[in-house]
Amino acid sequence: VQLQASGGGLVQPGGSLGLSCTASERSNSGYVVAWFRQAPGREREFVAGTRWSGGSTAYADSVKGRFTVSKDNAKNTVWLQMNSLKPDDTATYYCAGRAGLIWGRIRLSTEYYDWGQGTQVTVSS
């Protein structure tokens, strides 16, 4: 599965931005899609994730209540809506996917086989 991420840009603190991650093919129901981010000099960190089937979602504590992950199965697309953005949210954002991933391991970047290219999000005044 190839993943295509898009939607990054420059936004002021407190603003909103939406990212999308589109898969090249329809994935099985056990496929998990997650968003990770990496800022310069920092390790890649989990942001949010969901499974193609069902309503399971997971968020990092740092984004809970501000970010929302959703999906459009008909379009093979997962969205990440980011509200109340802070300068600390500045990073390159990546979407990642894997079929059959154990839900409890969703936060581990090493568990994912499929990766989209990064999209830059800059939060600055």
mmCIF file of N, CA, C and O in Angstrom, residues 10-51:
data_model
loop_
_atom_site.group_PDB
_atom_site.id
_atom_site.type_symbol
_atom_site.label_atom_id
_atom_site.label_comp_id
_atom_site.label_asym_id
_atom_site.label_seq_id
_atom_site.Cartn_x
_atom_site.Cartn_y
_atom_site.Cartn_z
ATOM 1 N N LEU A 10 1.830 26.735 6.589
ATOM 2 C CA LEU A 10 2.160 27.682 7.656
ATOM 3 C C LEU A 10 0.872 28.215 8.260
ATOM 4 O O LEU A 10 -0.044 28.636 7.528
ATOM 5 N N VAL A 11 0.801 28.209 9.578
ATOM 6 C CA VAL A 11 -0.394 28.690 10.259
ATOM 7 C C VAL A 11 0.027 29.415 11.522
ATOM 8 O O VAL A 11 1.058 29.100 12.123
ATOM 9 N N GLN A 12 -0.761 30.379 11.927
ATOM 10 C CA GLN A 12 -0.469 31.135 13.137
ATOM 11 C C GLN A 12 -0.883 30.344 14.376
ATOM 12 O O GLN A 12 -1.797 29.496 14.295
ATOM 13 N N PRO A 13 -0.248 30.594 15.506
ATOM 14 C CA PRO A 13 -0.684 29.928 16.745
ATOM 15 C C PRO A 13 -2.170 30.144 16.995
ATOM 16 O O PRO A 13 -2.693 31.248 16.796
ATOM 17 N N GLY A 14 -2.817 29.071 17.407
ATOM 18 C CA GLY A 14 -4.249 29.125 17.618
ATOM 19 C C GLY A 14 -5.059 28.784 16.379
ATOM 20 O O GLY A 14 -6.282 28.593 16.465
ATOM 21 N N GLY A 15 -4.391 28.669 15.260
ATOM 22 C CA GLY A 15 -5.080 28.367 14.005
ATOM 23 C C GLY A 15 -5.322 26.886 13.805
ATOM 24 O O GLY A 15 -5.016 26.054 14.671
ATOM 25 N N SER A 16 -5.887 26.562 12.640
ATOM 26 C CA SER A 16 -6.241 25.181 12.312
ATOM 27 C C SER A 16 -5.661 24.784 10.964
ATOM 28 O O SER A 16 -5.428 25.636 10.096
ATOM 29 N N LEU A 17 -5.463 23.495 10.843
ATOM 30 C CA LEU A 17 -4.942 22.944 9.593
ATOM 31 C C LEU A 17 -5.408 21.499 9.498
ATOM 32 O O LEU A 17 -5.554 20.812 10.512
ATOM 33 N N GLY A 18 -5.651 21.046 8.280
ATOM 34 C CA GLY A 18 -6.068 19.671 8.068
ATOM 35 C C GLY A 18 -5.086 18.931 7.181
ATOM 36 O O GLY A 18 -4.607 19.483 6.187
ATOM 37 N N LEU A 19 -4.771 17.720 7.552
ATOM 38 C CA LEU A 19 -3.899 16.861 6.755
ATOM 39 C C LEU A 19 -4.713 15.673 6.245
ATOM 40 O O LEU A 19 -5.653 15.233 6.904
ATOM 41 N N SER A 20 -4.327 15.174 5.088
ATOM 42 C CA SER A 20 -4.978 13.980 4.565
ATOM 43 C C SER A 20 -3.931 12.935 4.212
ATOM 44 O O SER A 20 -2.797 13.261 3.853
ATOM 45 N N CYS A 21 -4.330 11.695 4.306
ATOM 46 C CA CYS A 21 -3.471 10.564 3.959
ATOM 47 C C CYS A 21 -4.310 9.612 3.115
ATOM 48 O O CYS A 21 -5.272 9.018 3.626
ATOM 49 N N THR A 22 -3.965 9.484 1.851
ATOM 50 C CA THR A 22 -4.738 8.661 0.932
ATOM 51 C C THR A 22 -3.959 7.419 0.555
ATOM 52 O O THR A 22 -2.783 7.497 0.180
ATOM 53 N N ALA A 23 -4.622 6.271 0.663
ATOM 54 C CA ALA A 23 -4.001 4.994 0.331
ATOM 55 C C ALA A 23 -4.235 4.654 -1.129
ATOM 56 O O ALA A 23 -5.278 4.968 -1.697
ATOM 57 N N SER A 24 -3.267 3.979 -1.718
ATOM 58 C CA SER A 24 -3.331 3.650 -3.148
ATOM 59 C C SER A 24 -4.336 2.547 -3.450
ATOM 60 O O SER A 24 -4.734 2.363 -4.598
ATOM 61 N N GLU A 25 -4.743 1.811 -2.422
ATOM 62 C CA GLU A 25 -5.691 0.729 -2.628
ATOM 63 C C GLU A 25 -6.529 0.550 -1.380
ATOM 64 O O GLU A 25 -6.157 0.995 -0.300
ATOM 65 N N ARG A 26 -7.654 -0.104 -1.587
ATOM 66 C CA ARG A 26 -8.534 -0.344 -0.456
ATOM 67 C C ARG A 26 -7.888 -1.394 0.443
ATOM 68 O O ARG A 26 -7.486 -2.456 -0.017
ATOM 69 N N SER A 27 -7.799 -1.058 1.705
ATOM 70 C CA SER A 27 -7.111 -1.949 2.638
ATOM 71 C C SER A 27 -8.115 -2.785 3.405
ATOM 72 O O SER A 27 -9.282 -2.444 3.495
ATOM 73 N N ASN A 28 -7.640 -3.892 3.959
ATOM 74 C CA ASN A 28 -8.548 -4.727 4.728
ATOM 75 C C ASN A 28 -8.920 -4.044 6.029
ATOM 76 O O ASN A 28 -8.317 -3.056 6.439
ATOM 77 N N SER A 29 -9.945 -4.567 6.655
ATOM 78 C CA SER A 29 -10.521 -3.900 7.817
ATOM 79 C C SER A 29 -9.538 -3.786 8.969
ATOM 80 O O SER A 29 -9.681 -2.927 9.823
ATOM 81 N N GLY A 30 -8.522 -4.647 8.994
ATOM 82 C CA GLY A 30 -7.574 -4.615 10.098
ATOM 83 C C GLY A 30 -6.433 -3.638 9.893
ATOM 84 O O GLY A 30 -5.519 -3.554 10.704
ATOM 85 N N TYR A 31 -6.510 -2.861 8.820
ATOM 86 C CA TYR A 31 -5.417 -1.927 8.515
ATOM 87 C C TYR A 31 -5.483 -0.735 9.461
ATOM 88 O O TYR A 31 -6.535 -0.144 9.669
ATOM 89 N N VAL A 32 -4.343 -0.394 10.017
ATOM 90 C CA VAL A 32 -4.239 0.746 10.930
ATOM 91 C C VAL A 32 -3.479 1.870 10.231
ATOM 92 O O VAL A 32 -2.451 1.635 9.586
ATOM 93 N N VAL A 33 -3.993 3.073 10.346
ATOM 94 C CA VAL A 33 -3.312 4.260 9.826
ATOM 95 C C VAL A 33 -3.030 5.199 10.985
ATOM 96 O O VAL A 33 -3.906 5.463 11.812
ATOM 97 N N ALA A 34 -1.815 5.696 11.049
ATOM 98 C CA ALA A 34 -1.437 6.602 12.122
ATOM 99 C C ALA A 34 -0.680 7.791 11.567
ATOM 100 O O ALA A 34 -0.108 7.736 10.481
ATOM 101 N N TRP A 35 -0.682 8.842 12.352
ATOM 102 C CA TRP A 35 0.109 10.030 12.050
ATOM 103 C C TRP A 35 1.248 10.112 13.062
ATOM 104 O O TRP A 35 1.034 9.953 14.273
ATOM 105 N N PHE A 36 2.420 10.378 12.548
ATOM 106 C CA PHE A 36 3.591 10.639 13.369
ATOM 107 C C PHE A 36 4.146 12.007 12.974
ATOM 108 O O PHE A 36 3.838 12.516 11.907
ATOM 109 N N ARG A 37 4.964 12.564 13.833
ATOM 110 C CA ARG A 37 5.616 13.818 13.482
ATOM 111 C C ARG A 37 7.045 13.814 14.011
ATOM 112 O O ARG A 37 7.361 13.123 14.978
ATOM 113 N N GLN A 38 7.855 14.598 13.358
ATOM 114 C CA GLN A 38 9.247 14.701 13.765
ATOM 115 C C GLN A 38 9.721 16.128 13.577
ATOM 116 O O GLN A 38 9.658 16.669 12.470
ATOM 117 N N ALA A 39 10.175 16.713 14.671
ATOM 118 C CA ALA A 39 10.743 18.055 14.641
ATOM 119 C C ALA A 39 12.263 17.937 14.588
ATOM 120 O O ALA A 39 12.821 16.919 15.007
ATOM 121 N N PRO A 40 12.942 18.952 14.077
ATOM 122 C CA PRO A 40 14.410 18.899 13.993
ATOM 123 C C PRO A 40 15.036 18.610 15.348
ATOM 124 O O PRO A 40 14.676 19.231 16.357
ATOM 125 N N GLY A 41 15.934 17.639 15.387
ATOM 126 C CA GLY A 41 16.632 17.305 16.616
ATOM 127 C C GLY A 41 15.836 16.472 17.589
ATOM 128 O O GLY A 41 16.311 16.195 18.697
ATOM 129 N N ARG A 42 14.643 16.049 17.175
ATOM 130 C CA ARG A 42 13.799 15.262 18.061
ATOM 131 C C ARG A 42 13.434 13.940 17.408
ATOM 132 O O ARG A 42 13.486 13.792 16.182
ATOM 133 N N GLU A 43 13.057 12.979 18.230
ATOM 134 C CA GLU A 43 12.659 11.686 17.706
ATOM 135 C C GLU A 43 11.254 11.763 17.109
ATOM 136 O O GLU A 43 10.445 12.619 17.485
ATOM 137 N N ARG A 44 10.994 10.839 16.207
ATOM 138 C CA ARG A 44 9.655 10.756 15.636
ATOM 139 C C ARG A 44 8.675 10.321 16.724
ATOM 140 O O ARG A 44 8.952 9.389 17.482
ATOM 141 N N GLU A 45 7.543 10.988 16.791
ATOM 142 C CA GLU A 45 6.589 10.682 17.839
ATOM 143 C C GLU A 45 5.188 10.448 17.282
ATOM 144 O O GLU A 45 4.801 11.043 16.273
ATOM 145 N N PHE A 46 4.460 9.588 17.959
ATOM 146 C CA PHE A 46 3.087 9.278 17.590
ATOM 147 C C PHE A 46 2.191 10.480 17.855
ATOM 148 O O PHE A 46 2.332 11.166 18.871
ATOM 149 N N VAL A 47 1.257 10.716 16.933
ATOM 150 C CA VAL A 47 0.301 11.808 17.090
ATOM 151 C C VAL A 47 -1.108 11.264 17.268
ATOM 152 O O VAL A 47 -1.782 11.569 18.253
ATOM 153 N N ALA A 48 -1.559 10.472 16.311
ATOM 154 C CA ALA A 48 -2.922 9.948 16.352
ATOM 155 C C ALA A 48 -3.024 8.771 15.399
ATOM 156 O O ALA A 48 -2.220 8.635 14.476
ATOM 157 N N GLY A 49 -4.040 7.932 15.617
ATOM 158 C CA GLY A 49 -4.206 6.790 14.741
ATOM 159 C C GLY A 49 -5.621 6.246 14.783
ATOM 160 O O GLY A 49 -6.394 6.540 15.694
ATOM 161 N N THR A 50 -5.943 5.462 13.752
ATOM 162 C CA THR A 50 -7.260 4.858 13.659
ATOM 163 C C THR A 50 -7.164 3.568 12.849
ATOM 164 O O THR A 50 -6.175 3.318 12.175
ATOM 165 N N ARG A 51 -8.220 2.764 12.966
ATOM 166 C CA ARG A 51 -8.290 1.542 12.179
ATOM 167 C C ARG A 51 -9.333 1.742 11.086
ATOM 168 O O ARG A 51 -10.323 2.449 11.292
#
